[in-house]
């Protein structure tokens, strides 16, 4: 399973409407495939790559560019069948956006599972 750009874009826009924060979705290699800031799409996201390669539960970025190509916020792995297939990042003050982290991660996983199920029909 991989995250399609189309699915990623839909999820990013839906989440933005709910929490009014900037959102990025990174693929399994750490590249931004969808963002509420289109200028960031296609950029490499070092924190996402670290989450993927080290199988981390999250990375909090306290300062912009703390990791190359990052802005402050929270980044969490997106799991499918126990495997990391991407990362979702919420940009903003860590104290503010961290409270959304787990729920946004879970909603994203559910939406991807639903999209996968529809593709299999």
PDB file of C-alpha atoms in Angstrom:
ATOM      1  CA  UNK A   1       0.000   0.000   0.000  1.00  0.00           C
ATOM      2  CA  UNK A   2       1.188   3.478  -0.775  1.00  0.00           C
ATOM      3  CA  UNK A   3      -0.462   6.860  -0.393  1.00  0.00           C
ATOM      4  CA  UNK A   4      -1.637   8.260  -3.708  1.00  0.00           C
ATOM      5  CA  UNK A   5      -1.162  11.978  -4.290  1.00  0.00           C
ATOM      6  CA  UNK A   6      -4.895  12.285  -4.878  1.00  0.00           C
ATOM      7  CA  UNK A   7      -5.815  10.646  -1.548  1.00  0.00           C
ATOM      8  CA  UNK A   8      -3.127  12.637   0.261  1.00  0.00           C
ATOM      9  CA  UNK A   9      -4.418  15.925  -1.157  1.00  0.00           C
ATOM     10  CA  UNK A  10      -8.004  15.145  -0.121  1.00  0.00           C
ATOM     11  CA  UNK A  11      -6.939  14.231   3.408  1.00  0.00           C
ATOM     12  CA  UNK A  12      -4.731  17.307   3.790  1.00  0.00           C
ATOM     13  CA  UNK A  13      -7.546  19.625   2.707  1.00  0.00           C
ATOM     14  CA  UNK A  14     -10.123  17.902   4.938  1.00  0.00           C
ATOM     15  CA  UNK A  15      -7.857  18.103   7.985  1.00  0.00           C
ATOM     16  CA  UNK A  16      -7.052  21.774   7.269  1.00  0.00           C
ATOM     17  CA  UNK A  17     -10.789  22.569   7.258  1.00  0.00           C
ATOM     18  CA  UNK A  18     -11.156  21.007  10.704  1.00  0.00           C
ATOM     19  CA  UNK A  19      -8.125  22.302  12.609  1.00  0.00           C
ATOM     20  CA  UNK A  20      -7.142  25.392  10.577  1.00  0.00           C
ATOM     21  CA  UNK A  21      -3.437  24.526  10.621  1.00  0.00           C
ATOM     22  CA  UNK A  22      -0.994  23.853   7.794  1.00  0.00           C
ATOM     23  CA  UNK A  23      -0.747  20.133   6.976  1.00  0.00           C
ATOM     24  CA  UNK A  24       1.795  18.071   5.004  1.00  0.00           C
ATOM     25  CA  UNK A  25       1.614  14.456   3.892  1.00  0.00           C
ATOM     26  CA  UNK A  26       4.886  12.710   3.118  1.00  0.00           C
ATOM     27  CA  UNK A  27       5.347   9.480   1.181  1.00  0.00           C
ATOM     28  CA  UNK A  28       7.267   6.370   2.263  1.00  0.00           C
ATOM     29  CA  UNK A  29      10.563   8.018   1.247  1.00  0.00           C
ATOM     30  CA  UNK A  30      10.001  11.314   3.072  1.00  0.00           C
ATOM     31  CA  UNK A  31       8.954  13.537   0.162  1.00  0.00           C
ATOM     32  CA  UNK A  32       6.025  15.921   0.621  1.00  0.00           C
ATOM     33  CA  UNK A  33       3.298  14.644  -1.728  1.00  0.00           C
ATOM     34  CA  UNK A  34       0.485  16.930  -0.533  1.00  0.00           C
ATOM     35  CA  UNK A  35       0.454  20.142   1.436  1.00  0.00           C
ATOM     36  CA  UNK A  36      -1.799  23.051   2.253  1.00  0.00           C
ATOM     37  CA  UNK A  37       1.245  25.074   1.117  1.00  0.00           C
ATOM     38  CA  UNK A  38       1.699  23.937  -2.513  1.00  0.00           C
ATOM     39  CA  UNK A  39       5.255  25.383  -2.593  1.00  0.00           C
ATOM     40  CA  UNK A  40       6.327  22.597  -0.227  1.00  0.00           C
ATOM     41  CA  UNK A  41       5.106  19.759  -2.441  1.00  0.00           C
ATOM     42  CA  UNK A  42       7.997  17.739  -3.843  1.00  0.00           C
ATOM     43  CA  UNK A  43      10.413  18.858  -1.103  1.00  0.00           C
ATOM     44  CA  UNK A  44      12.303  16.324   1.000  1.00  0.00           C
ATOM     45  CA  UNK A  45      11.278  16.297   4.667  1.00  0.00           C
ATOM     46  CA  UNK A  46      14.141  15.105   6.872  1.00  0.00           C
ATOM     47  CA  UNK A  47      12.015  14.526   9.983  1.00  0.00           C
ATOM     48  CA  UNK A  48       9.615  12.322   7.996  1.00  0.00           C
ATOM     49  CA  UNK A  49      12.510  10.260   6.653  1.00  0.00           C
ATOM     50  CA  UNK A  50      13.844   9.841  10.205  1.00  0.00           C
ATOM     51  CA  UNK A  51      10.440   8.641  11.446  1.00  0.00           C
ATOM     52  CA  UNK A  52      10.322   6.112   8.604  1.00  0.00           C
ATOM     53  CA  UNK A  53      13.900   4.830   8.861  1.00  0.00           C
ATOM     54  CA  UNK A  54      13.956   4.632  12.668  1.00  0.00           C
ATOM     55  CA  UNK A  55      10.293   3.608  13.084  1.00  0.00           C
ATOM     56  CA  UNK A  56       9.625   6.455  15.522  1.00  0.00           C
ATOM     57  CA  UNK A  57       6.215   7.238  17.054  1.00  0.00           C
ATOM     58  CA  UNK A  58       6.569  10.969  16.431  1.00  0.00           C
ATOM     59  CA  UNK A  59       8.958  13.866  16.041  1.00  0.00           C
ATOM     60  CA  UNK A  60       8.291  17.253  17.565  1.00  0.00           C
ATOM     61  CA  UNK A  61      10.010  20.079  15.685  1.00  0.00           C
ATOM     62  CA  UNK A  62      10.383  23.042  18.038  1.00  0.00           C
ATOM     63  CA  UNK A  63      12.125  25.413  15.578  1.00  0.00           C
ATOM     64  CA  UNK A  64      11.876  25.840  11.801  1.00  0.00           C
ATOM     65  CA  UNK A  65      14.666  23.911  10.038  1.00  0.00           C
ATOM     66  CA  UNK A  66      15.546  21.982  13.198  1.00  0.00           C
ATOM     67  CA  UNK A  67      15.624  19.191  10.625  1.00  0.00           C
ATOM     68  CA  UNK A  68      16.405  20.195   7.036  1.00  0.00           C
ATOM     69  CA  UNK A  69      13.228  21.052   5.142  1.00  0.00           C
ATOM     70  CA  UNK A  70      11.005  21.235   8.221  1.00  0.00           C
ATOM     71  CA  UNK A  71       8.896  23.814   9.979  1.00  0.00           C
ATOM     72  CA  UNK A  72       7.949  23.679  13.643  1.00  0.00           C
ATOM     73  CA  UNK A  73       5.148  21.272  14.482  1.00  0.00           C
ATOM     74  CA  UNK A  74       4.452  17.582  14.970  1.00  0.00           C
ATOM     75  CA  UNK A  75       5.106  14.701  12.574  1.00  0.00           C
ATOM     76  CA  UNK A  76       3.569  11.254  12.978  1.00  0.00           C
ATOM     77  CA  UNK A  77       3.848   7.978  11.049  1.00  0.00           C
ATOM     78  CA  UNK A  78       0.895   6.751   9.012  1.00  0.00           C
ATOM     79  CA  UNK A  79       0.488   2.993   9.413  1.00  0.00           C
ATOM     80  CA  UNK A  80      -1.174   0.432   7.170  1.00  0.00           C
ATOM     81  CA  UNK A  81      -1.114  -3.221   8.269  1.00  0.00           C
ATOM     82  CA  UNK A  82       1.552  -2.329  10.815  1.00  0.00           C
ATOM     83  CA  UNK A  83       3.921  -0.770   8.258  1.00  0.00           C
ATOM     84  CA  UNK A  84       4.798   2.911   7.931  1.00  0.00           C
ATOM     85  CA  UNK A  85       3.529   4.075   4.536  1.00  0.00           C
ATOM     86  CA  UNK A  86       4.024   7.796   5.094  1.00  0.00           C
ATOM     87  CA  UNK A  87       4.052  10.624   7.588  1.00  0.00           C
ATOM     88  CA  UNK A  88       1.592  13.389   8.366  1.00  0.00           C
ATOM     89  CA  UNK A  89       2.855  16.700   9.680  1.00  0.00           C
ATOM     90  CA  UNK A  90       0.925  19.496  11.355  1.00  0.00           C
ATOM     91  CA  UNK A  91       2.733  22.838  11.201  1.00  0.00           C
ATOM     92  CA  UNK A  92       2.514  25.274  14.088  1.00  0.00           C
ATOM     93  CA  UNK A  93       3.456  25.874  17.683  1.00  0.00           C
ATOM     94  CA  UNK A  94       4.170  22.449  19.160  1.00  0.00           C
ATOM     95  CA  UNK A  95       2.076  23.083  22.292  1.00  0.00           C
ATOM     96  CA  UNK A  96      -0.910  23.933  20.099  1.00  0.00           C
ATOM     97  CA  UNK A  97      -0.663  21.312  17.342  1.00  0.00           C
ATOM     98  CA  UNK A  98       0.492  18.360  19.465  1.00  0.00           C
ATOM     99  CA  UNK A  99      -3.021  18.033  20.902  1.00  0.00           C
ATOM    100  CA  UNK A 100      -4.304  17.246  17.391  1.00  0.00           C
ATOM    101  CA  UNK A 101      -1.559  14.796  16.523  1.00  0.00           C
ATOM    102  CA  UNK A 102      -2.904  11.385  17.504  1.00  0.00           C
ATOM    103  CA  UNK A 103      -6.462  12.017  16.361  1.00  0.00           C
ATOM    104  CA  UNK A 104      -5.330  13.369  12.973  1.00  0.00           C
ATOM    105  CA  UNK A 105      -3.004  10.369  12.575  1.00  0.00           C
ATOM    106  CA  UNK A 106      -5.857   7.949  13.291  1.00  0.00           C
ATOM    107  CA  UNK A 107      -8.360   9.750  11.055  1.00  0.00           C
ATOM    108  CA  UNK A 108      -5.805   9.694   8.241  1.00  0.00           C
ATOM    109  CA  UNK A 109      -5.247   5.951   8.670  1.00  0.00           C
ATOM    110  CA  UNK A 110      -9.009   5.315   8.610  1.00  0.00           C
ATOM    111  CA  UNK A 111      -9.472   7.428   5.468  1.00  0.00           C
ATOM    112  CA  UNK A 112      -6.633   5.585   3.715  1.00  0.00           C
ATOM    113  CA  UNK A 113      -8.056   2.219   4.745  1.00  0.00           C
ATOM    114  CA  UNK A 114     -11.429   3.277   3.337  1.00  0.00           C
ATOM    115  CA  UNK A 115      -9.825   4.445   0.069  1.00  0.00           C
ATOM    116  CA  UNK A 116      -7.953   1.133  -0.189  1.00  0.00           C
ATOM    117  CA  UNK A 117     -11.154  -0.854   0.411  1.00  0.00           C
ATOM    118  CA  UNK A 118     -12.944   1.100  -2.330  1.00  0.00           C
ATOM    119  CA  UNK A 119     -10.093   0.423  -4.772  1.00  0.00           C
ATOM    120  CA  UNK A 120     -10.321  -3.315  -4.055  1.00  0.00           C
ATOM    121  CA  UNK A 121     -14.014  -3.504  -5.006  1.00  0.00           C
TER     122      UNK A 121
END
